[in-house]
Coordinates of C-alpha atoms in Angstrom, one line a residue:
X191 CA 19.6 15.3 -19.4
X192 CA 19.3 18.6 -17.6
X193 CA 21.8 19.5 -14.8
X194 CA 18.9 19.1 -12.4
X195 CA 16.4 16.4 -13.2
X196 CA 12.9 17.3 -12.1
X197 CA 10.3 14.6 -11.3
X198 CA 6.6 14.8 -10.2
X199 CA 5.2 11.8 -8.4
X200 CA 1.5 11.9 -7.9
X201 CA -1.1 9.8 -6.0
X202 CA -1.8 8.5 -2.6
X203 CA -4.9 8.1 -0.4
X204 CA -3.6 5.0 1.4
X205 CA -0.3 3.5 2.5
X206 CA -0.6 1.1 -0.4
X207 CA 0.0 4.0 -2.8
X208 CA 2.1 6.2 -0.6
X209 CA 4.8 3.8 0.5
X210 CA 5.6 2.6 -3.1
X211 CA 5.8 6.2 -4.2
X212 CA 8.3 7.1 -1.5
X213 CA 10.4 4.0 -2.4
X214 CA 10.5 5.1 -6.1
X215 CA 11.5 8.6 -5.0
X216 CA 14.3 7.2 -2.8
X217 CA 15.5 5.0 -5.7
X218 CA 15.7 8.0 -8.0
X219 CA 17.6 10.0 -5.4
X220 CA 20.2 7.3 -5.1
X221 CA 20.6 7.2 -8.9
X222 CA 20.6 10.9 -9.7
X223 CA 22.6 13.5 -7.7
X224 CA 20.7 16.7 -7.0
X225 CA 17.3 15.4 -8.3
X226 CA 14.3 17.6 -7.5
X227 CA 11.2 15.6 -6.6
X228 CA 7.8 17.1 -6.0
X229 CA 4.8 15.1 -4.8
X230 CA 1.3 15.9 -5.8
X231 CA -1.4 14.5 -3.5
X232 CA -5.0 15.0 -2.4
X233 CA -5.9 17.5 0.3
X234 CA -6.8 15.9 3.6
X235 CA -5.4 12.5 2.7
X236 CA -2.6 10.8 4.6
X237 CA 0.1 11.6 2.0
X238 CA -0.1 15.2 3.1
X239 CA 1.5 14.0 6.4
X240 CA 3.6 11.0 5.4
X241 CA 5.4 12.5 2.5
X242 CA 6.8 15.5 4.4
X243 CA 7.8 13.1 7.2
X244 CA 9.9 11.3 4.6
X245 CA 11.7 14.5 3.6
X246 CA 9.9 15.4 0.4
X247 CA 7.8 18.4 -0.7
X248 CA 4.1 17.9 -1.5
X249 CA 1.3 20.0 -2.8
X250 CA -2.4 19.1 -2.5
X251 CA -5.2 19.1 -4.9
X252 CA -8.9 19.3 -3.8
X253 CA -9.8 16.2 -5.8
X254 CA -11.9 13.5 -4.2
X255 CA -13.5 10.2 -5.3
X256 CA -17.0 9.8 -6.8
X257 CA -19.8 8.9 -4.5
X258 CA -21.5 5.8 -5.8
X259 CA -24.6 6.3 -3.6
X260 CA -25.4 10.0 -4.1
X261 CA -25.6 11.6 -7.6
X262 CA -26.1 15.0 -5.9
X263 CA -22.9 14.8 -4.0
X264 CA -21.0 14.2 -7.3
X265 CA -21.7 17.8 -8.4
X266 CA -19.2 18.8 -5.8
X267 CA -16.9 16.0 -6.9
X268 CA -17.0 17.3 -10.5
X269 CA -16.3 20.9 -9.4
X270 CA -13.3 19.7 -7.4
X271 CA -12.0 17.7 -10.3
X272 CA -12.1 20.7 -12.6
X273 CA -10.4 22.8 -10.0
X274 CA -7.8 20.1 -9.5
X275 CA -7.1 20.0 -13.3
X276 CA -6.5 23.8 -13.4
X277 CA -4.2 23.6 -10.3
X278 CA -2.3 20.6 -11.9
X279 CA -1.7 22.7 -15.0
X280 CA -0.3 25.5 -12.9
X281 CA 1.9 23.2 -10.9
X282 CA 3.3 21.6 -14.1
X283 CA 3.9 25.0 -15.7
X284 CA 5.7 26.3 -12.6
X285 CA 7.8 23.2 -11.8
X286 CA 8.5 22.1 -15.4
X287 CA 9.1 18.4 -14.7
X288 CA 11.1 16.1 -17.0
X289 CA 8.7 13.2 -16.2
X290 CA 5.5 12.6 -14.2
X291 CA 4.9 9.3 -12.4
X292 CA 1.5 8.2 -11.2
X293 CA 1.1 5.6 -8.4
X294 CA -2.7 5.4 -8.2
X295 CA -5.2 7.4 -6.1
X296 CA -7.3 10.4 -6.6
X297 CA -4.5 13.0 -7.3
X298 CA -2.8 11.0 -10.0
X299 CA -5.7 11.4 -12.4
X300 CA -5.7 15.1 -13.0
X301 CA -1.9 15.4 -12.6
X302 CA -1.0 12.7 -15.1
X303 CA -3.7 13.7 -17.6
X304 CA -2.5 17.3 -17.7
X305 CA 1.1 16.2 -17.9
X306 CA 0.4 14.1 -20.9
X307 CA -1.5 16.9 -22.6
X308 CA 1.5 19.2 -22.1
X309 CA 3.9 16.7 -23.6
X310 CA 5.6 15.7 -20.4
X311 CA 6.8 12.1 -20.4
X312 CA 4.5 10.0 -18.2
X313 CA 4.3 6.6 -16.6
X314 CA 2.2 4.9 -14.1
X315 CA 2.7 2.1 -11.6
X316 CA -0.1 -0.4 -11.0
X317 CA 0.3 -2.3 -7.8
X318 CA -2.7 -4.7 -8.0
X319 CA -3.5 -7.7 -10.0
X320 CA -6.7 -5.9 -11.0
X321 CA -6.1 -2.5 -12.5
X322 CA -7.7 0.5 -10.7
X323 CA -10.1 2.8 -12.6
X324 CA -7.7 5.8 -12.5
X325 CA -4.9 3.8 -13.9
X326 CA -7.0 2.2 -16.6
X327 CA -8.2 5.7 -17.8
X328 CA -4.6 7.1 -17.6
X329 CA -3.1 4.1 -19.5
X330 CA -4.4 5.5 -22.8
X331 CA -2.3 8.7 -22.3
X332 CA 0.9 7.5 -20.6
X333 CA 4.0 6.1 -22.3
X334 CA 4.9 3.3 -19.9
X335 CA 3.1 1.1 -17.4
X336 CA 5.0 -0.7 -14.6
X337 CA 3.1 -3.7 -13.2
X338 CA 3.6 -6.3 -10.4
X339 CA 1.5 -9.2 -11.7
X340 CA 1.4 -11.2 -14.9
X341 CA -1.6 -11.1 -17.3
X342 CA -2.1 -7.3 -17.1
X343 CA -2.5 -7.2 -20.9
X344 CA -6.2 -7.5 -20.3
X345 CA -6.2 -4.0 -18.9
X346 CA -3.4 -2.2 -20.7
X347 CA -1.7 -1.9 -24.1
X348 CA 0.9 -4.8 -24.0
X349 CA 3.5 -2.6 -25.8
X350 CA 3.5 -0.2 -22.8
X351 CA 3.8 -2.8 -20.0
X352 CA 7.0 -3.4 -18.1
X353 CA 7.1 -6.1 -15.3
X354 CA 8.9 -4.5 -12.3
X355 CA 7.1 -5.8 -9.2
X356 CA 6.0 -3.6 -6.4
X357 CA 8.4 -1.4 -4.4
X358 CA 8.4 -1.6 -0.6
X359 CA 9.7 0.6 2.2
X360 CA 13.4 0.2 2.6
X361 CA 13.0 0.3 6.4
X362 CA 10.8 -2.9 6.3
X363 CA 13.5 -5.0 4.8
X364 CA 16.6 -3.5 6.4
X365 CA 15.7 -4.0 10.0
X366 CA 18.7 -5.2 12.0
X367 CA 17.1 -6.2 15.3
X368 CA 16.7 -9.8 16.2
X369 CA 13.3 -11.4 16.9
X370 CA 13.9 -11.4 20.6
X371 CA 14.8 -7.7 20.5
X372 CA 11.8 -6.9 18.4
X373 CA 9.5 -8.7 20.9
X374 CA 11.2 -7.0 23.8
X375 CA 10.2 -3.6 22.5
X376 CA 6.6 -4.6 23.0
X377 CA 7.0 -6.4 26.3
X378 CA 6.4 -9.8 24.7
X379 CA 8.1 -13.1 25.3
X380 CA 10.5 -14.7 22.7
X381 CA 9.2 -18.1 23.8
X382 CA 5.7 -17.7 22.5
X383 CA 4.4 -17.8 18.9
X384 CA 3.6 -14.3 17.8
X385 CA 0.9 -13.1 15.4
X386 CA 0.9 -9.6 13.8
X387 CA -2.6 -8.4 12.9
X388 CA -2.5 -5.4 10.6
X389 CA -5.4 -3.8 8.9
X390 CA -3.5 -1.3 6.7
X391 CA -2.4 2.2 7.6
X392 CA -6.0 3.4 8.4
X393 CA -7.0 0.2 10.3
X394 CA -9.7 -2.3 9.4
X395 CA -13.1 -2.5 11.2
X396 CA -13.5 -6.2 10.6
X397 CA -10.1 -7.1 12.0
X398 CA -10.5 -4.9 15.0
X399 CA -14.0 -6.3 15.7
X400 CA -12.7 -9.8 15.3
X401 CA -9.9 -9.2 17.8
X402 CA -12.4 -7.7 20.3
X403 CA -14.9 -10.6 19.8
X404 CA -12.1 -13.2 20.4
X405 CA -9.9 -11.3 22.9
X406 CA -10.5 -13.8 25.7
X407 CA -9.4 -16.7 23.5
X408 CA -6.4 -14.8 22.4
X409 CA -5.3 -14.1 26.0
X410 CA -5.7 -17.7 26.9
X411 CA -4.4 -19.3 23.7
X412 CA -0.7 -19.4 24.6
X413 CA 0.0 -17.2 21.6
X414 CA 0.7 -13.4 21.7
X415 CA -0.5 -10.7 19.3
X416 CA 0.5 -7.3 18.0
X417 CA -2.5 -5.4 16.5
X418 CA -2.4 -2.3 14.4
X419 CA -5.8 -0.7 14.9
X420 CA -5.7 2.6 13.1
X421 CA -6.4 5.8 14.9
X422 CA -10.2 5.7 14.6
X423 CA -10.4 2.4 16.5
X424 CA -7.5 2.7 18.9
X425 CA -9.3 4.2 22.0
X426 CA -12.1 1.6 21.8
X427 CA -9.5 -1.2 21.4
X428 CA -7.5 -0.1 24.5
X429 CA -10.6 0.1 26.6
X430 CA -11.8 -3.3 25.6
X431 CA -8.4 -5.1 26.1
X432 CA -8.0 -3.6 29.6
X433 CA -5.1 -5.3 31.4
X434 CA -4.6 -8.2 28.9
X435 CA -0.9 -8.9 28.5
X436 CA -0.8 -11.1 25.4
X437 CA -2.5 -8.6 23.0
X438 CA -0.6 -5.3 22.3
X439 CA -2.6 -2.6 20.4
X440 CA -0.9 0.1 18.4
X441 CA -2.7 2.9 16.5
X442 CA -0.1 3.1 13.8
X443 CA 3.2 1.2 13.4
X444 CA 6.0 3.5 12.2
X445 CA 8.7 0.8 12.3
X446 CA 6.9 -2.0 10.4
X447 CA 10.1 -3.9 10.0
X448 CA 10.4 -4.4 13.7
X449 CA 6.9 -5.8 13.9
X450 CA 7.4 -8.1 11.0
X451 CA 10.6 -9.4 12.6
X452 CA 8.6 -10.2 15.8
X453 CA 5.9 -12.1 13.9
X454 CA 5.8 -15.8 13.2
X455 CA 2.5 -15.3 11.3
X456 CA 0.9 -12.2 9.8
X457 CA -2.8 -11.5 9.4
X458 CA -3.4 -8.7 6.9
X459 CA -5.7 -7.2 4.4
X460 CA -4.6 -8.1 0.8
X461 CA -3.5 -4.7 -0.5
X462 CA -0.6 -5.0 -3.0
X463 CA 1.9 -3.1 -0.8
X464 CA 1.3 -5.4 2.2
X465 CA 1.6 -8.5 0.0
X466 CA 4.9 -7.3 -1.5
X467 CA 6.3 -6.8 1.9
X468 CA 5.2 -10.3 3.0
X469 CA 6.8 -11.7 -0.1
X470 CA 10.2 -10.0 0.4
X471 CA 10.3 -11.1 4.1
X472 CA 9.0 -14.6 3.5
X473 CA 6.2 -14.2 6.1
X474 CA 3.4 -16.8 6.2
X475 CA 0.1 -15.0 6.0
X476 CA -3.6 -15.2 6.5
X477 CA -5.2 -12.7 4.1
X478 CA -8.6 -11.1 4.8
X479 CA -9.4 -9.2 1.7
X480 CA -11.3 -5.9 2.1
X481 CA -14.8 -6.0 0.4
X482 CA -14.8 -2.3 0.2
X483 CA -12.4 -1.8 -2.7
X484 CA -13.0 -1.4 -6.4
X485 CA -13.9 -4.6 -8.3
X486 CA -13.0 -6.7 -5.2
X487 CA -9.4 -6.5 -6.3
X488 CA -8.0 -7.5 -2.9
X489 CA -9.6 -11.0 -3.3
X490 CA -7.9 -11.3 -6.6
X491 CA -4.6 -10.3 -5.0
X492 CA -5.1 -12.9 -2.2
X493 CA -6.1 -15.7 -4.5
X494 CA -2.9 -15.2 -6.6
X495 CA -1.0 -16.2 -3.5
X496 CA -3.4 -18.9 -2.3
X497 CA -3.1 -20.7 -5.7
X498 CA 0.6 -20.9 -5.2
X499 CA 0.4 -22.2 -1.6
X500 CA 1.8 -18.9 -0.3
X501 CA -1.1 -17.8 1.9
X502 CA -4.4 -18.7 3.4
X503 CA -7.5 -16.6 2.7
X504 CA -10.4 -15.9 5.1
X505 CA -13.4 -14.0 3.8
X506 CA -14.2 -10.7 5.5
X507 CA -17.7 -11.8 6.4
X508 CA -16.4 -15.0 8.0
X509 CA -13.5 -13.5 10.0
X510 CA -15.0 -13.4 13.4
X511 CA -15.7 -17.1 13.4
X512 CA -12.9 -18.4 11.2
X513 CA -9.8 -16.3 11.7
X514 CA -8.8 -17.6 15.1
X515 CA -9.2 -21.3 14.2
X516 CA -7.1 -20.6 11.1
X517 CA -4.4 -19.0 13.2
X518 CA -4.4 -21.9 15.6
X519 CA -4.2 -24.4 12.7
X520 CA -1.2 -22.7 11.1
X521 CA 0.7 -22.1 14.3
X522 CA 0.2 -25.8 15.2
X523 CA 1.7 -27.0 11.8
X524 CA 5.4 -25.9 11.7
X525 CA 5.9 -27.8 8.4
X526 CA 3.1 -25.9 6.6
X527 CA 4.3 -22.6 8.0
X528 CA 7.8 -23.2 6.6
X529 CA 6.4 -24.3 3.2
X530 CA 4.3 -21.2 3.0
X531 CA 7.3 -19.0 3.9
X532 CA 9.3 -20.6 1.0
X533 CA 6.4 -20.3 -1.4
X534 CA 5.7 -16.6 -0.7
X535 CA 9.4 -15.6 -0.7
X536 CA 9.6 -17.1 -4.2
X537 CA 7.2 -14.5 -5.5
X538 CA 9.2 -11.5 -4.3
X539 CA 10.6 -8.8 -6.6
X540 CA 13.4 -7.3 -4.5
X541 CA 14.6 -4.6 -6.9
X542 CA 11.3 -3.2 -7.9
X543 CA 11.9 0.4 -6.9
X544 CA 15.2 0.5 -8.7
X545 CA 13.7 -1.0 -11.8
X546 CA 10.9 1.5 -11.9
X547 CA 13.4 4.4 -11.4
X548 CA 15.4 3.0 -14.3
X549 CA 12.3 2.9 -16.5
X550 CA 11.6 6.5 -15.6
X551 CA 15.1 7.6 -16.5
X552 CA 14.9 5.8 -19.9
X553 CA 11.8 7.9 -20.7
X554 CA 13.6 11.1 -19.8
X555 CA 16.7 10.2 -21.9
X556 CA 14.6 9.2 -24.8

């Protein structure tokens, strides 16, 4: 191995890709002194902010997703893809990585494809129970595929698959504050059941509209709520809630571990990253899968937990009418909450980031 190991990690677009990528980078840093890690993301996407905040360098590609509704707009998409491939080649030539790791998202496609063509060892990490299009295409070129769900042989070459689980943010699982302290940070009472409603790092329109449609019930229910709205919905949510004291709205939660510690029940989209955090913390959950994702993979993620008695699923289209009754039913059944907590914790993979880092280092050594 070289004196200074060089690693490229590529992907992003949402927290579900970015936070696992950062966890893998942190694990590699712990294992290899002086390692040099460069992230490659997509211009204008949230990784361009979150990765530098975590202390890593990142370069952006102009790549963007295909527009399924307008063929004309895809002319621009193709032009950006070709430009991104040229830029990826230049980045790879200049940085000369020992390995390239893809975590899904627009940028990982051109970066990993070019790395494989140049003979750089490559691997991808698939977070979901349904493989994304980018990773399915890349799987033919990479040497190793780290997965978080069983049965992924239907998407990938079985000889390349390694089951590692999904990495999560260290800050989420290492929070030292008590439940009472966590609630105190948001001016909430330790004597009331608390629900965390989180629609992913960008927010979720359905969950925000459900909160606004049911805010009077929430205020009068005897429960209290912490809601991550996303920046786009934050102002409207604050205006709607007014002086309500039992519903706390936040545009983005930087210390997710504190909010998880405060919560007795979590309402969440069914992204792979969120599910992995809930598993590690043993948090009972109501999952509301997003219908706006490829191949409806969030529903498949959610049902993998529902079938094991580890979560409840409410359809996106039915959330306004069914979510609050589901919350009330679970908070009124302490025995079921405890059983769900045990069941979801049994699915956790606590050392996922370390395992993925080890697999990457094996490729480099080989």
